[in-house]
């Protein structure tokens, strides 16, 4: 293969069009979605209740509520755990924004903890130092499909009488000590948006084994009412409620996808292992870890560039972005997942939640410090990573992993050629 980089006019290592789109749609999807369309209930309907039962059985939960997003399910978790004005909730400094803004939705206060470099998850050894008398709960995010060490988290929670919320939005089927995520904490949220390992276009799942949590979550989910649309409603708001239900059509699509989820996850693991084999000796790459006791689902195969070895530790993000342009030109489906650590985001720096300083200015709340310097590991990760989702998804197989790896190898073994690129023309 020509070693001329594609960004300089050479042939692509992974030709555009190699990666097949996600999710695969077949007759199972068509039949269930058409059957939903052909019946008369298009709001929360029979497919919605069936989807809840089937997902609960698949994951091993007592109760499940379908929602219109993972964010809605996270807000339901916050309410299920009775977090409210002035309560502090411990969260990781690096995740999706709504892993943390869900806390603000109910006037509670997020308190950030730095991440662990190897797992990219909350540093479980730093959680205890962040606990105050106001701490009510811990949100753990099983980021990129790797479960947090739940033994340590549950031990801390037990000793300090805290609730544990699992943000499992990216982690369908991931395990810790053989237990599926979403079965270890008090309650959990899954996302079903298009990128996720289980999708119905847009959607989410709230799960718990606790009846009282189910009740509070359901109230928030449907206008503060206490009866589901499957029962006789009295249309009375018993508490503050939102409208977080999803539709029968989305549930029908979700049920079809759920019936194929185990085979999707199996394929994803095979692809990830092949990618790791092929990338093992490519220079300057730090590959994802799968520590003992953790079963990764490889939702996002995240690589860090070794910026010290590259001599680029001064301005790592700028050099990372150049390497990414070269990789993308090769046809490699990789990119930055989240370049901001959460405390750097304006909503936290300006504390502009509801205006007038709320909820931080609430008389129940204590002062919290969001200076980004407290989270150096999250910052280092944000500036040096690149991630991949679609090349690993079914129906793509190990052949796509091999071409993806070939693109990485070509760029990483020819980094000197990046000096020849007209970067102004690339902007
Ligand atoms: C870790 C994490 N939490 C929460 C969410 C929010 O899920 P949704 O987009 O379904 O609201 C996402 C979605 O990208 C996520 O990746």
XYZ file of C-alpha atoms and ligand atoms in Angstrom:
443
model
C 0.000 0.000 0.000
C 1.217 3.496 -0.823
C 2.375 5.240 2.319
C 1.443 8.645 0.926
C -1.097 10.020 3.401
C -4.609 10.564 2.019
C -4.532 14.099 3.432
C -1.658 14.727 0.976
C -3.454 13.080 -1.961
C -2.598 9.388 -1.392
C -5.168 6.549 -1.491
C -7.389 5.979 1.571
C -6.426 3.114 3.892
C -10.094 2.593 4.787
C -12.049 3.679 1.711
C -15.130 5.844 2.333
C -18.213 3.596 2.341
C -16.441 0.706 4.106
C -18.388 1.206 7.358
C -21.990 0.009 7.112
C -24.675 2.148 8.781
C -26.146 1.537 12.231
C -28.567 0.081 13.213
C -29.171 -2.857 10.865
C -32.862 -2.930 9.907
C -34.505 -6.201 8.861
C -37.939 -7.829 8.657
C -38.208 -8.117 12.445
C -38.106 -4.303 12.691
C -40.456 -3.834 9.720
C -43.041 -6.278 11.040
C -43.183 -4.885 14.581
C -43.217 -1.242 13.466
C -45.902 -1.873 10.823
C -48.031 -3.785 13.344
C -47.803 -0.799 15.698
C -48.775 1.553 12.877
C -51.733 -0.628 11.962
C -53.235 -0.647 15.433
C -55.023 2.365 16.925
C -52.839 3.373 19.892
C -49.928 5.574 18.911
C -49.170 7.140 22.289
C -47.804 5.021 25.188
C -49.355 1.695 24.154
C -49.121 -2.098 24.187
C -45.642 -2.113 22.658
C -44.503 0.320 25.390
C -45.596 -1.977 28.219
C -44.205 -5.032 26.412
C -40.889 -3.218 25.838
C -40.664 -2.373 29.551
C -41.251 -6.013 30.524
C -38.816 -7.364 27.961
C -36.068 -4.894 28.838
C -36.523 -5.545 32.575
C -36.226 -9.295 31.907
C -33.172 -8.811 29.651
C -31.340 -6.651 32.177
C -32.545 -8.362 35.343
C -34.580 -5.543 36.937
C -37.909 -5.680 38.769
C -39.257 -2.477 37.232
C -38.713 -0.488 34.071
C -40.257 2.658 32.563
C -39.760 3.643 28.911
C -38.917 7.309 28.386
C -38.301 9.637 25.475
C -34.563 10.011 26.325
C -31.773 8.835 28.585
C -31.712 12.354 30.013
C -35.364 12.006 31.089
C -34.516 8.682 32.744
C -31.601 10.350 34.568
C -33.873 13.104 35.868
C -36.256 10.367 37.064
C -33.324 8.730 38.915
C -32.539 12.031 40.679
C -36.163 12.327 41.800
C -36.441 8.630 42.692
C -33.482 9.166 45.059
C -35.238 12.214 46.547
C -32.447 14.635 45.670
C -33.747 18.179 45.969
C -32.896 21.753 46.949
C -29.443 22.033 48.513
C -28.648 18.303 48.302
C -25.256 17.546 46.818
C -24.770 14.797 44.261
C -21.297 13.478 43.428
C -20.618 13.227 39.692
C -17.624 12.556 37.406
C -15.803 15.561 35.907
C -15.931 13.961 32.449
C -19.104 12.641 30.827
C -22.043 13.738 28.714
C -23.489 17.050 29.952
C -26.834 15.599 31.011
C -25.167 13.022 33.307
C -24.796 16.101 35.517
C -27.352 18.708 34.422
C -30.036 16.174 35.475
C -29.028 17.069 39.047
C -29.753 20.760 38.412
C -33.210 19.859 37.032
C -34.306 19.185 40.602
C -32.432 22.049 42.273
C -29.720 19.814 43.664
C -26.025 20.687 43.396
C -23.453 18.650 41.438
C -20.052 18.125 43.098
C -17.364 16.970 40.653
C -14.747 14.274 41.212
C -11.816 13.758 38.811
C -11.609 10.647 36.637
C -9.207 7.720 36.705
C -6.809 7.729 33.722
C -6.959 4.001 32.970
C -10.729 3.457 33.067
C -11.836 7.039 32.129
C -14.509 6.595 34.817
C -14.949 8.501 38.091
C -11.910 7.926 40.327
C -13.528 5.805 43.018
C -10.616 6.499 45.371
C -11.405 10.239 45.305
C -15.141 10.001 46.020
C -14.917 9.993 49.807
C -13.017 13.296 49.946
C -15.933 14.971 48.124
C -18.607 13.837 50.597
C -20.128 16.516 52.854
C -23.096 16.420 55.269
C -25.233 17.551 52.298
C -24.300 14.654 50.003
C -27.338 12.608 49.066
C -26.265 10.471 46.122
C -23.463 9.424 43.786
C -23.974 9.265 40.029
C -21.582 6.827 38.422
C -21.300 6.826 34.630
C -20.182 3.566 33.023
C -18.430 5.581 30.357
C -17.883 4.224 26.869
C -19.275 0.870 28.021
C -16.806 0.073 30.824
C -18.451 -0.459 34.217
C -17.273 1.502 37.247
C -15.848 -0.575 40.114
C -19.205 -0.920 41.869
C -17.821 -2.822 44.828
C -15.942 0.293 45.950
C -18.829 2.659 45.164
C -21.425 0.566 46.997
C -19.136 0.246 50.004
C -18.745 4.049 50.217
C -22.494 4.526 49.733
C -23.316 2.054 52.492
C -20.922 3.669 54.966
C -22.211 7.203 54.246
C -25.872 6.334 53.691
C -25.915 7.556 50.087
C -28.007 6.517 47.112
C -26.266 5.272 43.944
C -27.532 6.203 40.481
C -26.044 4.375 37.497
C -25.803 6.305 34.244
C -25.755 3.254 32.000
C -26.662 5.258 28.902
C -23.665 3.886 26.983
C -23.265 0.587 28.746
C -26.019 -1.886 27.777
C -24.794 -5.353 28.691
C -21.551 -4.215 30.367
C -20.790 -6.064 33.606
C -18.899 -5.809 36.878
C -18.204 -9.127 38.611
C -20.632 -10.699 36.143
C -23.492 -8.405 37.167
C -25.096 -6.265 34.486
C -24.926 -2.497 34.844
C -28.224 -1.075 36.037
C -28.683 -3.875 38.580
C -26.149 -2.767 41.198
C -27.155 0.764 42.255
C -30.532 1.994 43.531
C -31.751 2.900 40.060
C -30.328 3.467 36.586
C -30.825 5.192 33.263
C -30.212 3.837 29.761
C -30.251 5.849 26.540
C -31.802 4.470 23.363
C -30.757 7.249 21.012
C -29.482 6.397 17.554
C -25.813 5.962 18.530
C -26.526 3.585 21.365
C -26.063 -0.197 21.373
C -29.837 -0.513 21.760
C -31.747 2.145 19.854
C -35.290 3.112 18.974
C -34.280 6.418 17.333
C -34.659 8.488 20.504
C -35.626 7.027 23.871
C -34.516 5.817 27.255
C -35.193 3.396 30.105
C -35.474 3.974 33.841
C -34.896 0.810 35.892
C -35.067 -0.014 39.593
C -35.962 -2.853 41.949
C -37.514 -0.484 44.502
C -41.298 0.141 44.518
C -41.041 3.602 46.127
C -38.464 4.728 43.599
C -40.678 3.427 40.820
C -43.588 5.464 42.184
C -41.622 8.731 42.388
C -40.052 8.217 38.959
C -43.415 7.466 37.371
C -44.954 10.590 38.885
C -42.287 12.771 37.331
C -42.565 10.901 34.008
C -46.212 11.692 33.377
C -47.394 15.114 34.590
C -47.086 14.380 38.329
C -49.871 11.806 38.039
C -49.871 8.566 39.992
C -51.582 6.343 37.411
C -50.009 5.192 34.166
C -51.774 5.804 30.845
C -52.485 2.042 30.849
C -54.740 2.591 33.893
C -57.728 4.906 34.372
C -56.127 8.318 34.765
C -57.494 11.020 37.061
C -55.444 13.780 35.357
C -54.385 15.179 38.744
C -50.864 16.537 39.354
C -49.936 15.168 42.791
C -46.388 16.515 42.401
C -44.279 18.420 39.908
C -44.261 16.408 36.706
C -42.793 16.466 33.210
C -43.880 14.601 30.084
C -41.202 11.988 29.509
C -43.249 9.192 27.883
C -42.404 7.786 24.485
C -44.623 6.408 21.769
C -45.812 2.949 20.791
C -44.003 3.188 17.444
C -40.656 3.886 19.105
C -41.280 1.018 21.526
C -42.080 -1.364 18.646
C -38.758 -0.446 17.004
C -36.991 -0.838 20.357
C -38.503 -4.297 20.919
C -37.279 -5.452 17.513
C -33.782 -4.159 18.217
C -33.783 -5.690 21.714
C -34.427 -9.124 20.205
C -31.077 -8.743 18.373
C -29.102 -6.959 21.095
C -27.124 -9.939 22.388
C -25.808 -10.750 18.921
C -24.938 -7.066 18.320
C -22.971 -6.931 21.572
C -21.154 -10.164 20.765
C -20.109 -8.826 17.340
C -18.949 -5.566 18.920
C -16.659 -7.422 21.318
C -15.198 -9.538 18.505
C -14.533 -6.361 16.490
C -12.948 -4.581 19.465
C -10.623 -7.520 20.165
C -9.518 -7.597 16.520
C -8.881 -3.860 16.595
C -6.768 -4.225 19.729
C -4.748 -7.051 18.131
C -4.092 -4.969 15.014
C -3.214 -1.776 16.925
C -1.005 -3.429 19.552
C 2.318 -2.338 18.004
C 1.225 0.953 16.409
C 3.353 3.720 17.951
C 2.090 6.442 20.293
C -1.320 4.852 20.989
C -2.689 4.063 24.440
C -5.386 1.431 23.856
C -8.500 0.928 26.025
C -8.219 -1.340 29.057
C -10.648 -4.015 30.206
C -9.584 -4.617 33.815
C -10.252 -7.964 35.455
C -13.823 -8.243 36.818
C -15.083 -5.706 34.212
C -16.926 -6.798 31.060
C -16.616 -3.974 28.491
C -19.327 -3.585 25.831
C -17.000 -1.396 23.657
C -19.734 1.132 22.950
C -16.912 3.561 22.218
C -13.405 2.243 21.526
C -11.389 5.113 22.989
C -7.694 5.604 22.238
C -5.403 8.168 23.852
C -2.359 9.529 22.016
C 0.801 9.433 24.122
C 1.486 13.158 23.991
C 4.624 12.985 26.160
C 6.224 10.418 23.833
C 5.157 12.527 20.851
C 6.776 15.621 22.425
C 3.414 17.430 22.200
C 2.508 17.807 25.873
C 2.501 21.647 25.607
C -0.569 21.912 23.367
C -1.866 18.337 23.068
C -5.308 19.168 21.663
C -3.879 21.092 18.693
C -1.621 18.190 17.665
C -4.337 15.611 18.355
C -6.662 17.514 16.045
C -4.081 17.443 13.237
C -3.641 13.674 13.601
C -7.420 13.323 13.543
C -7.708 15.232 10.266
C -5.150 12.872 8.756
C -6.988 9.807 10.123
C -10.341 11.029 8.873
C -8.835 11.674 5.442
C -7.809 7.976 5.442
C -11.498 7.137 5.927
C -11.112 6.149 9.591
C -14.384 6.807 11.473
C -12.828 8.374 14.542
C -13.285 11.669 16.359
C -13.273 13.551 19.650
C -16.197 12.429 21.801
C -16.261 15.333 24.250
C -13.530 17.976 24.246
C -14.839 19.821 27.346
C -14.492 18.588 30.873
C -17.850 19.247 32.521
C -16.792 21.852 35.123
C -15.436 24.003 32.251
C -18.861 24.241 30.618
C -20.518 27.647 30.834
C -23.508 26.422 32.830
C -21.122 25.557 35.693
C -18.585 28.371 35.300
C -21.326 31.052 35.075
C -23.660 29.121 37.418
C -26.418 30.254 35.100
C -28.878 27.350 35.683
C -32.303 28.910 36.271
C -31.088 32.510 36.397
C -30.482 34.691 39.465
C -27.833 32.160 40.531
C -30.360 29.357 41.096
C -30.039 26.605 42.167
C -26.588 27.454 43.630
C -27.962 30.625 45.285
C -30.777 28.670 46.936
C -30.716 29.279 50.742
C -30.443 25.501 51.249
C -27.259 25.198 49.173
C -23.614 25.542 50.228
C -20.885 27.163 48.104
C -19.212 24.793 45.616
C -15.971 25.363 43.721
C -15.868 24.453 40.030
C -12.303 25.582 39.225
C -11.179 23.295 36.386
C -7.620 22.933 37.793
C -9.031 20.438 40.291
C -9.580 17.910 37.497
C -6.220 17.436 35.726
C -6.820 13.834 34.701
C -10.134 14.640 33.018
C -8.436 17.561 31.253
C -5.569 15.407 30.037
C -8.015 12.833 28.701
C -10.198 15.449 26.982
C -7.161 16.834 25.147
C -5.565 13.577 24.054
C -8.293 11.117 23.113
C -10.088 9.982 20.010
C -12.992 7.545 19.936
C -14.754 5.171 17.593
C -18.316 3.881 17.631
C -19.685 3.081 14.169
C -16.747 0.967 12.841
C -17.349 -1.478 15.703
C -21.113 -1.764 15.386
C -22.865 -4.706 13.782
C -23.166 -5.545 10.898
C -19.536 -4.445 10.528
C -17.127 -7.279 11.173
C -13.410 -7.723 11.941
C -12.561 -6.795 8.322
C -13.637 -3.220 9.106
C -11.550 -3.291 12.298
C -8.548 -4.343 10.192
C -8.991 -1.489 7.697
C -9.528 0.967 10.552
C -6.305 -0.224 12.160
C -4.489 0.089 8.819
C -5.507 3.768 8.741
C -4.119 4.327 12.244
C -0.889 2.540 11.397
C -0.388 4.544 8.213
C -0.816 7.903 9.939
C 1.072 7.073 13.134
C 4.061 5.681 11.210
C 4.212 8.739 8.939
C 3.723 11.611 11.341
C 6.624 13.568 9.828
C 4.472 14.006 6.700
C 2.026 16.144 8.722
C 4.575 18.975 8.352
C 3.816 19.013 4.606
C 0.063 19.602 5.109
C -1.309 23.075 4.388
C -3.263 23.324 7.650
C -4.861 26.666 6.729
C -6.477 24.992 3.715
C -7.782 22.217 6.013
C -9.755 24.602 8.232
C -23.186 8.956 29.327
C -24.455 9.546 28.792
N -25.379 9.980 29.654
C -26.554 10.494 29.223
C -26.839 10.611 27.883
C -28.132 11.207 27.446
O -28.920 10.311 26.694
P -30.037 10.879 25.686
O -29.325 11.466 24.507
O -30.842 9.677 25.327
O -30.813 11.883 26.442
C -25.903 10.183 26.947
C -26.207 10.313 25.507
O -25.431 10.579 24.665
C -24.682 9.636 27.407
O -23.742 9.227 26.534
